[in-house]
Tab-separated table of C-alpha atoms in Angstrom:
chain	number	residue	atom	x	y	z
A	1351	SER	CA	25.603	-24.186	-187.383
A	1352	GLN	CA	25.611	-27.077	-184.925
A	1353	ASN	CA	24.317	-30.399	-186.269
A	1354	PHE	CA	22.093	-32.685	-184.256
A	1355	ARG	CA	24.069	-35.743	-183.079
A	1356	LYS	CA	22.663	-39.198	-183.536
A	1357	LYS	CA	22.270	-41.474	-180.556
A	1358	GLY	CA	25.567	-43.146	-179.627
A	1359	ARG	CA	27.083	-45.155	-176.833
A	1360	SER	CA	27.878	-42.031	-174.813
A	1361	GLN	CA	24.253	-40.898	-175.016
A	1362	THR	CA	22.175	-42.851	-172.532
A	1363	THR	CA	19.352	-40.430	-171.761
A	1364	THR	CA	16.141	-40.674	-173.756
A	1365	ILE	CA	12.803	-38.977	-173.410
A	1366	PRO	CA	10.099	-41.657	-173.313
A	1367	HIS	CA	6.393	-41.302	-174.126
A	1368	GLN	CA	7.070	-38.307	-176.332
A	1369	LYS	CA	4.097	-39.003	-178.560
A	1370	LEU	CA	1.818	-38.950	-175.561
A	1371	SER	CA	3.335	-35.676	-174.362
A	1372	ILE	CA	3.032	-34.037	-177.787
A	1373	GLU	CA	-0.597	-35.067	-178.035
A	1374	SER	CA	-1.145	-33.566	-174.590
A	1375	LEU	CA	0.280	-30.275	-175.826
A	1376	LYS	CA	-2.104	-30.317	-178.766
A	1377	MET	CA	-5.056	-31.085	-176.486
A	1378	ASN	CA	-4.080	-28.068	-174.376
A	1379	GLY	CA	-4.351	-25.705	-177.320
A	1380	ILE	CA	-0.708	-25.427	-178.366
A	1381	PRO	CA	-0.588	-24.828	-182.157
A	1382	PHE	CA	0.001	-28.005	-184.120
A	1383	THR	CA	2.987	-26.590	-185.996
A	1384	LEU	CA	4.759	-25.751	-182.753
A	1385	CYS	CA	3.933	-29.217	-181.377
A	1386	ASP	CA	5.366	-30.805	-184.519
A	1387	LEU	CA	8.542	-28.754	-184.093
A	1388	ILE	CA	8.910	-29.923	-180.498
A	1389	GLY	CA	8.213	-33.529	-181.462
A	1390	ASN	CA	10.735	-33.349	-184.271
A	1391	MET	CA	13.412	-32.065	-181.913
A	1392	LEU	CA	12.627	-34.831	-179.422
A	1393	ASP	CA	13.065	-37.374	-182.200
A	1394	ASN	CA	16.485	-35.940	-182.907
A	1395	ILE	CA	17.479	-35.988	-179.232
A	1396	ASN	CA	16.476	-39.652	-179.001
A	1397	GLY	CA	18.398	-40.415	-182.172
A	1398	ASP	CA	15.267	-41.176	-184.201
A	1399	ILE	CA	16.109	-39.064	-187.255
A	1400	VAL	CA	13.733	-40.363	-189.897
A	1401	GLY	CA	12.694	-38.919	-193.259
A	1402	ASP	CA	13.388	-35.715	-195.119
A	1403	GLU	CA	11.269	-33.626	-192.725
A	1404	SER	CA	13.471	-34.230	-189.671
A	1405	TYR	CA	15.641	-31.409	-188.417
A	1406	ARG	CA	19.303	-31.830	-189.304
A	1407	ARG	CA	20.621	-28.447	-188.180
A	1408	MET	CA	19.768	-25.964	-185.490
A	1409	THR	CA	19.493	-23.287	-188.172
A	1410	ASP	CA	16.446	-25.156	-189.542
A	1411	VAL	CA	14.795	-24.955	-186.116
A	1412	ARG	CA	15.656	-21.280	-185.815
A	1413	ASN	CA	14.323	-20.519	-189.299
A	1414	ASP	CA	11.023	-22.261	-188.598
A	1415	LEU	CA	10.608	-20.423	-185.306
A	1416	LYS	CA	11.347	-17.152	-187.067
A	1417	LEU	CA	8.592	-17.859	-189.618
A	1418	MET	CA	6.125	-18.560	-186.802
A	1419	ILE	CA	7.003	-15.315	-185.047
A	1420	GLU	CA	7.008	-13.095	-188.156
A	1421	ASN	CA	3.932	-14.598	-189.824
A	1422	PRO	CA	1.863	-16.432	-187.204
A	1423	GLU	CA	-1.335	-16.370	-189.263
A	1424	ARG	CA	0.321	-18.494	-191.922
A	1425	PHE	CA	2.945	-20.559	-190.132
A	1426	LEU	CA	1.930	-20.848	-186.466
A	1427	LEU	CA	-1.791	-20.805	-185.809
A	1428	ASN	CA	-3.894	-23.857	-186.591
A	1429	VAL	CA	-5.429	-23.816	-190.047
A	1430	ASP	CA	-9.179	-23.479	-190.537
A	1431	VAL	CA	-10.045	-27.076	-191.440
A	1432	GLU	CA	-13.665	-26.250	-192.251
A	1433	LYS	CA	-12.646	-23.468	-194.626
A	1434	ILE	CA	-10.147	-25.686	-196.428
A	1435	SER	CA	-12.734	-28.475	-196.668
A	1436	ASN	CA	-15.162	-26.078	-198.352
A	1437	SER	CA	-12.811	-24.065	-200.572
A	1438	GLY	CA	-9.857	-26.402	-201.121
A	1439	LEU	CA	-6.518	-24.997	-202.214
A	1440	GLU	CA	-6.545	-21.204	-202.574
A	1441	LEU	CA	-4.020	-19.253	-204.615
A	1442	THR	CA	-2.505	-16.301	-202.779
A	1443	ASP	CA	-2.619	-12.703	-204.007
A	1444	THR	CA	0.977	-12.160	-202.947
A	1445	ILE	CA	3.310	-10.936	-205.655
A	1446	TYR	CA	6.375	-13.164	-206.036
A	1447	GLY	CA	9.646	-12.347	-207.733
A	1448	GLN	CA	8.397	-8.915	-208.847
A	1449	GLU	CA	9.036	-6.786	-205.793
A	1450	ASN	CA	11.673	-4.671	-207.566
A	1451	GLU	CA	9.425	-4.202	-210.589
A	1452	LEU	CA	6.542	-3.045	-208.393
A	1453	SER	CA	8.911	-0.601	-206.712
A	1454	LEU	CA	9.819	0.874	-210.121
A	1455	LEU	CA	6.147	1.479	-210.903
A	1456	LYS	CA	5.667	3.172	-207.543
A	1457	GLN	CA	8.578	5.489	-208.310
A	1458	CYS	CA	6.990	6.373	-211.661
A	1459	TYR	CA	3.756	7.204	-209.864
A	1460	LYS	CA	5.472	9.462	-207.358
A	1461	ARG	CA	7.263	11.345	-210.158
A	1462	SER	CA	3.958	11.863	-211.984
A	1463	HIS	CA	2.815	14.224	-209.231
A	1464	SER	CA	5.078	16.912	-210.622
A	1465	ARG	CA	5.997	15.899	-214.173
A	1466	SER	CA	4.414	14.014	-217.062
A	1467	ASP	CA	7.333	13.131	-219.298
A	1468	GLY	CA	7.557	9.551	-218.052
A	1469	PHE	CA	5.795	6.297	-218.807
A	1470	ALA	CA	6.343	2.595	-218.192
A	1471	ILE	CA	6.192	-0.493	-220.379
A	1472	ILE	CA	5.781	-3.954	-218.834
A	1473	ALA	CA	7.071	-6.621	-221.225
A	1474	GLY	CA	7.101	-10.390	-221.127
A	1475	PRO	CA	5.548	-13.523	-222.635
A	1476	SER	CA	2.007	-14.704	-221.984
A	1477	GLY	CA	1.460	-15.905	-218.420
A	1478	ILE	CA	4.557	-14.208	-216.995
A	1479	GLY	CA	2.548	-12.027	-214.588
A	1480	LYS	CA	2.128	-8.673	-216.332
A	1481	THR	CA	-1.526	-8.323	-215.342
A	1482	VAL	CA	-0.810	-9.523	-211.795
A	1483	LEU	CA	1.851	-6.829	-211.447
A	1484	ALA	CA	-0.568	-4.213	-212.803
A	1485	ASN	CA	-3.243	-5.334	-210.331
A	1486	GLN	CA	-0.810	-5.002	-207.446
A	1487	PHE	CA	0.101	-1.526	-208.667
A	1488	GLU	CA	-3.585	-0.630	-208.908
A	1489	GLU	CA	-3.968	-1.493	-205.213
A	1490	PHE	CA	-1.084	0.859	-204.437
A	1491	VAL	CA	-2.608	3.678	-206.510
A	1492	SER	CA	-5.987	3.211	-204.828
A	1493	SER	CA	-4.339	3.301	-201.394
A	1494	LYS	CA	-2.928	6.723	-202.352
A	1495	GLU	CA	-6.393	7.866	-203.494
A	1496	GLY	CA	-5.209	7.954	-207.087
A	1497	ILE	CA	-7.317	6.975	-210.091
A	1498	PHE	CA	-6.472	3.821	-212.043
A	1499	ILE	CA	-8.274	3.258	-215.337
A	1500	GLU	CA	-7.545	0.373	-217.635
A	1501	GLY	CA	-8.296	-1.005	-221.061
A	1502	LYS	CA	-7.268	-4.071	-222.987
A	1503	PHE	CA	-6.542	-4.408	-226.678
A	1504	ASP	CA	-8.063	-7.414	-228.426
A	1505	GLN	CA	-6.646	-9.213	-231.430
A	1506	LEU	CA	-10.170	-9.492	-232.848
A	1507	GLN	CA	-10.856	-5.760	-232.334
A	1508	GLN	CA	-7.859	-4.357	-234.209
A	1509	SER	CA	-10.140	-3.008	-236.925
A	1510	THR	CA	-12.019	-0.916	-234.324
A	1511	PRO	CA	-10.093	2.318	-233.655
A	1512	PHE	CA	-9.616	3.429	-230.032
A	1513	HIS	CA	-11.338	0.271	-228.665
A	1514	ALA	CA	-9.176	-0.193	-225.534
A	1515	ILE	CA	-8.724	3.536	-224.809
A	1516	ALA	CA	-12.421	4.293	-225.224
A	1517	SER	CA	-13.463	1.396	-222.976
A	1518	ALA	CA	-11.075	2.640	-220.274
A	1519	PHE	CA	-12.496	6.180	-220.435
A	1520	ASN	CA	-16.035	4.818	-220.560
A	1521	GLU	CA	-15.429	2.973	-217.301
A	1522	TYR	CA	-13.930	6.147	-215.811
A	1523	CYS	CA	-17.130	8.032	-216.642
A	1524	ASN	CA	-19.104	5.254	-214.988
A	1525	VAL	CA	-17.021	5.594	-211.809
A	1526	LEU	CA	-17.407	9.378	-211.968
A	1527	LEU	CA	-21.183	9.030	-212.181
A	1528	SER	CA	-21.379	6.495	-209.367
A	1529	ASP	CA	-19.540	8.989	-207.141
A	1530	GLY	CA	-21.563	11.930	-208.377
A	1531	ALA	CA	-22.140	13.546	-204.993
A	1532	SER	CA	-18.454	14.087	-204.207
A	1533	SER	CA	-16.823	17.466	-204.764
A	1534	GLN	CA	-14.118	15.792	-206.864
A	1535	SER	CA	-16.564	14.236	-209.330
A	1536	ILE	CA	-18.573	17.445	-209.578
A	1537	ALA	CA	-15.405	19.420	-210.369
A	1538	VAL	CA	-14.297	16.950	-213.065
A	1539	ALA	CA	-17.738	16.814	-214.684
A	1540	SER	CA	-17.923	20.608	-214.705
A	1541	ALA	CA	-14.449	20.879	-216.234
A	1542	LEU	CA	-15.381	18.387	-218.952
A	1543	ARG	CA	-18.511	20.327	-219.857
A	1544	GLU	CA	-16.638	23.620	-219.971
A	1545	SER	CA	-13.672	22.313	-221.959
A	1546	LEU	CA	-15.353	19.993	-224.449
A	1547	GLY	CA	-18.650	21.771	-224.959
A	1548	GLN	CA	-20.405	20.626	-228.122
A	1549	ASP	CA	-17.323	18.672	-229.158
A	1550	ALA	CA	-18.312	16.124	-226.531
A	1551	CYS	CA	-20.898	14.755	-228.959
A	1552	CYS	CA	-18.046	13.355	-231.056
A	1553	LEU	CA	-16.511	11.594	-228.072
A	1554	GLY	CA	-19.944	10.289	-227.129
A	1555	LYS	CA	-19.820	7.904	-230.080
A	1556	VAL	CA	-16.909	5.992	-228.552
A	1557	ILE	CA	-17.520	6.810	-224.857
A	1558	PRO	CA	-21.257	6.131	-224.373
A	1559	ASN	CA	-21.246	6.957	-220.649
A	1560	LEU	CA	-20.180	10.500	-221.505
A	1561	SER	CA	-23.793	11.159	-222.487
A	1562	MET	CA	-24.754	10.595	-218.845
A	1563	ILE	CA	-22.683	13.662	-217.982
A	1564	PHE	CA	-23.663	15.862	-220.950
A	1565	GLY	CA	-27.086	14.479	-221.785
A	1566	ASP	CA	-28.076	12.752	-225.032
A	1567	PHE	CA	-26.344	13.918	-228.206
A	1568	GLU	CA	-28.142	14.655	-231.441
A	1569	GLU	CA	-27.039	12.447	-234.334
A	1570	ASP	CA	-26.976	15.441	-236.685
A	1571	GLU	CA	-24.487	17.187	-234.424
A	1572	VAL	CA	-22.207	14.176	-234.451
A	1573	LEU	CA	-22.189	13.973	-238.230
A	1574	LEU	CA	-21.723	17.716	-238.595
A	1575	ASN	CA	-18.818	18.042	-236.167
A	1576	CYS	CA	-16.945	14.876	-237.136
A	1577	VAL	CA	-16.106	15.432	-240.767
A	1578	ASN	CA	-12.554	14.231	-240.167
A	1579	ALA	CA	-13.723	11.836	-237.449
A	1580	GLN	CA	-10.564	9.901	-236.604
A	1581	ARG	CA	-8.250	12.902	-236.275
A	1582	ARG	CA	-10.845	14.778	-234.321
A	1583	LEU	CA	-11.315	11.846	-231.953
A	1584	GLN	CA	-7.558	11.608	-231.451
A	1585	TYR	CA	-7.447	15.247	-230.445
A	1586	LEU	CA	-10.507	14.989	-228.184
A	1587	LEU	CA	-9.284	11.848	-226.426
A	1588	CYS	CA	-6.065	13.659	-225.566
A	1589	ARG	CA	-8.074	16.672	-224.461
A	1590	PHE	CA	-10.231	14.391	-222.312
A	1591	VAL	CA	-7.150	13.091	-220.468
A	1592	GLU	CA	-5.796	16.603	-220.025
A	1593	VAL	CA	-9.045	17.785	-218.453
A	1594	ILE	CA	-9.493	14.887	-216.026
A	1595	SER	CA	-5.839	14.945	-214.946
A	1596	SER	CA	-5.728	18.706	-214.415
A	1597	SER	CA	-9.021	18.569	-212.490
A	1598	SER	CA	-7.870	15.777	-210.202
A	1599	SER	CA	-5.861	16.313	-207.030
A	1600	ASN	CA	-4.133	12.950	-207.500
A	1601	PRO	CA	-2.485	11.365	-210.554
A	1602	ILE	CA	-4.492	9.547	-213.209
A	1603	VAL	CA	-2.976	6.214	-214.241
A	1604	LEU	CA	-3.979	4.829	-217.643
A	1605	PHE	CA	-3.050	1.173	-218.047
A	1606	LEU	CA	-3.448	-0.446	-221.461
A	1607	ASP	CA	-2.892	-4.192	-221.742
A	1608	ASP	CA	-1.768	-6.199	-224.793
A	1609	LEU	CA	-0.204	-3.315	-226.712
A	1610	GLN	CA	1.000	-5.782	-229.328
A	1611	TRP	CA	-2.551	-5.682	-230.720
A	1612	ALA	CA	-3.013	-1.903	-230.595
A	1613	ASP	CA	-4.574	-0.326	-233.681
A	1614	PRO	CA	-2.713	2.496	-235.488
A	1615	ALA	CA	-5.179	5.181	-234.369
A	1616	SER	CA	-4.733	4.239	-230.710
A	1617	ILE	CA	-0.944	4.258	-231.046
A	1618	THR	CA	-1.204	7.805	-232.393
A	1619	VAL	CA	-3.281	8.829	-229.367
A	1620	ILE	CA	-0.736	7.295	-226.992
A	1621	HIS	CA	2.038	9.162	-228.812
A	1622	HIS	CA	0.183	12.457	-228.409
A	1623	LEU	CA	-0.532	11.757	-224.738
A	1624	LEU	CA	3.159	11.179	-224.055
A	1625	VAL	CA	4.552	14.042	-226.111
A	1626	THR	CA	2.057	16.694	-227.189
A	1627	SER	CA	0.012	16.994	-224.028
A	1628	ARG	CA	2.536	17.807	-221.315
A	1629	PHE	CA	0.505	17.961	-218.128
A	1630	SER	CA	1.224	16.749	-214.634
A	1631	ARG	CA	-0.584	14.114	-212.591
A	1632	PHE	CA	-0.854	11.630	-215.469
A	1633	LEU	CA	0.979	8.329	-215.891
A	1634	PHE	CA	0.713	5.937	-218.801
A	1635	ILE	CA	1.563	2.265	-218.354
A	1636	GLY	CA	1.361	-0.309	-221.102
A	1637	SER	CA	2.016	-4.014	-221.217
A	1638	CYS	CA	2.909	-6.186	-224.161
A	1639	ARG	CA	4.080	-9.626	-225.210
A	1640	ASP	CA	7.399	-8.456	-226.564
A	1641	GLU	CA	8.342	-11.899	-227.884
A	1642	GLU	CA	5.428	-11.692	-230.327
A	1643	MET	CA	6.502	-8.292	-231.667
A	1644	GLY	CA	9.099	-7.743	-234.345
A	1645	GLN	CA	11.742	-5.022	-234.153
A	1646	ASN	CA	9.706	-2.759	-236.432
A	1647	HIS	CA	6.440	-3.116	-234.561
A	1648	PRO	CA	4.610	0.252	-234.456
A	1649	ILE	CA	4.730	0.265	-230.644
A	1650	TRP	CA	8.548	0.128	-230.608
A	1651	ASN	CA	8.665	2.887	-233.226
A	1652	MET	CA	6.285	5.004	-231.145
A	1653	ILE	CA	8.383	4.489	-227.990
A	1654	ALA	CA	11.577	5.411	-229.843
A	1655	SER	CA	9.886	8.538	-231.193
A	1656	VAL	CA	8.667	9.840	-227.830
A	1657	GLN	CA	12.025	9.079	-226.225
A	1658	SER	CA	13.781	11.125	-228.904
A	1659	LEU	CA	11.477	13.998	-227.970
A	1660	GLY	CA	12.465	13.885	-224.311
A	1661	ALA	CA	10.025	11.445	-222.726
A	1662	HIS	CA	11.497	9.088	-220.139
A	1663	ALA	CA	10.633	5.390	-220.502
A	1664	THR	CA	10.831	2.826	-217.711
A	1665	THR	CA	10.975	-0.609	-219.307
A	1666	ILE	CA	10.171	-3.541	-217.043
A	1667	LYS	CA	11.076	-6.950	-218.440
A	1668	LEU	CA	9.470	-9.721	-216.393
A	1669	GLN	CA	11.261	-13.043	-215.934
A	1670	VAL	CA	10.096	-16.523	-214.980
A	1671	PHE	CA	10.275	-17.645	-211.350
A	1672	ASP	CA	13.527	-19.175	-210.192
A	1673	LYS	CA	13.497	-22.283	-207.956
A	1674	GLU	CA	13.681	-20.235	-204.756
A	1675	THR	CA	10.648	-18.168	-205.757
A	1676	VAL	CA	8.615	-21.261	-206.688
A	1677	ASN	CA	9.402	-22.798	-203.304
A	1678	ARG	CA	8.521	-19.597	-201.445
A	1679	ALA	CA	5.187	-19.391	-203.271
A	1680	ILE	CA	4.330	-23.020	-202.485
A	1681	SER	CA	5.406	-22.558	-198.871
A	1682	ASP	CA	3.051	-19.602	-198.476
A	1683	MET	CA	0.237	-21.339	-200.339
A	1684	LEU	CA	0.374	-24.468	-198.167
A	1685	SER	CA	1.367	-22.684	-194.921
A	1686	LEU	CA	4.355	-24.995	-194.568
A	1687	SER	CA	7.991	-24.226	-193.841
A	1688	PRO	CA	10.056	-23.747	-197.031
A	1689	ARG	CA	12.340	-26.607	-195.966
A	1690	LEU	CA	9.346	-28.982	-196.142
A	1691	THR	CA	8.099	-27.922	-199.572
A	1692	TRP	CA	11.322	-28.393	-201.551
A	1693	PRO	CA	10.436	-31.908	-202.817
A	1694	LEU	CA	7.153	-30.615	-204.257
A	1695	SER	CA	8.750	-27.405	-205.531
A	1696	ASP	CA	11.379	-29.315	-207.491
A	1697	ILE	CA	8.649	-31.207	-209.341
A	1698	VAL	CA	6.538	-28.098	-209.980
A	1699	TYR	CA	9.515	-26.092	-211.236
A	1700	HIS	CA	10.555	-28.906	-213.571
A	1701	LYS	CA	7.080	-29.070	-215.113
A	1702	THR	CA	6.374	-25.321	-215.355
A	1703	LYS	CA	9.888	-23.912	-215.952
A	1704	GLY	CA	8.915	-21.138	-213.552
A	1705	ASN	CA	6.116	-19.664	-215.679
A	1706	PRO	CA	3.714	-18.058	-213.143
A	1707	MET	CA	0.544	-18.914	-215.071
A	1708	PHE	CA	1.584	-22.548	-215.598
A	1709	PHE	CA	2.586	-22.691	-211.930
A	1710	SER	CA	-0.868	-21.600	-210.741
A	1711	ARG	CA	-2.645	-23.956	-213.116
A	1712	LEU	CA	-0.515	-26.927	-212.085
A	1713	MET	CA	-1.079	-26.325	-208.357
A	1714	VAL	CA	-4.850	-26.183	-208.884
A	1715	SER	CA	-4.692	-29.299	-211.073
A	1716	LEU	CA	-2.703	-31.250	-208.468
A	1717	SER	CA	-5.308	-30.367	-205.850
A	1718	LYS	CA	-8.286	-31.308	-208.036
A	1719	GLU	CA	-6.702	-34.625	-208.989
A	1720	GLY	CA	-6.027	-35.509	-205.350
A	1721	LEU	CA	-2.245	-35.550	-205.742
A	1722	LEU	CA	-2.104	-32.597	-203.362
A	1723	ASN	CA	-4.597	-32.847	-200.523
A	1724	PHE	CA	-5.219	-31.716	-196.985
A	1725	SER	CA	-4.651	-34.407	-194.348
A	1726	LEU	CA	-7.163	-34.136	-191.505
A	1727	SER	CA	-5.049	-36.333	-189.241
A	1728	ARG	CA	-1.892	-34.250	-189.734
A	1729	ARG	CA	-3.717	-30.915	-190.125
A	1730	ARG	CA	-1.538	-29.946	-193.094
A	1731	TRP	CA	-1.189	-30.357	-196.836
A	1732	VAL	CA	0.470	-33.540	-198.110
A	1733	TRP	CA	1.296	-34.796	-201.597
A	1734	ASP	CA	2.077	-38.043	-203.396
């Protein structure tokens, strides 16, 4: 690319009163970012190349113009000063560095329309973005009118069998009840009544909202029908998934977080869901902190077992942000060209090592401490 040339003896033409002209452009409603670009180029023409923000190459100008054209809301139009004054720095919902991983989950979802022998495991250390990726996938599922239900294992709840699975199904029942007038919810509720019958009283102990569909259960019935309670619950939980998936026109996605803390009974249920109950329109996704799990962790043994029986596993190993991704995220967050945010990005990357959670926390901390603030005079974010 062609470099800007500094002012020399052969260059006698200058453009005077540029600051006045740039201010006139701003007063006439030209976006500040475009005015700054013009002013920067005039500086270069006059030989006044000062600071790291000055254009050195025409490719930099072209890249900035391209950003303004492709994403005017972020990089061209004037920022809402009043909104920033009230809310301060806002973290974006954009997914960074995980586009390929999100694509893999979407492929799993599409396959689940016709087959159920696949599942996905999202692995990575704490703060790497497993939940963020799952949330982005949930938005995709919802956009396809699919059903996304989720539960989370708790280290302090490991002694409570089925805790995460039951809470996920309990929330599903709540959603089903809130949409009670739709033909879909009526069909699912009817199928549950027909399939589970009196056995539903056993599930009602761990899925309280199920009683809203079947009516209150008698305690005597529960004790009578649940002699071998845990095994019976395992069977009924699998049956529950089979009924709701077969009664739904779109896939059911069950997402369970923090599998490293899953109780043995829940692991058995997951195993049965992936192997014993072969039905379409169901997709299981789990996430875990693999660095906290030994090679003989029950989850790894379960995955190996279902794979040996023909189930297909998609393993997604999340990595920390590289420097380019950190800079892109900061650029989007501050609505500044990536070439301007490199000095800040270098510092942030050095302190966070690219960990997404540490990255978000540091950016918020810098804003609260006044090291990163919005300049009213420059109409942009600046830092010390």
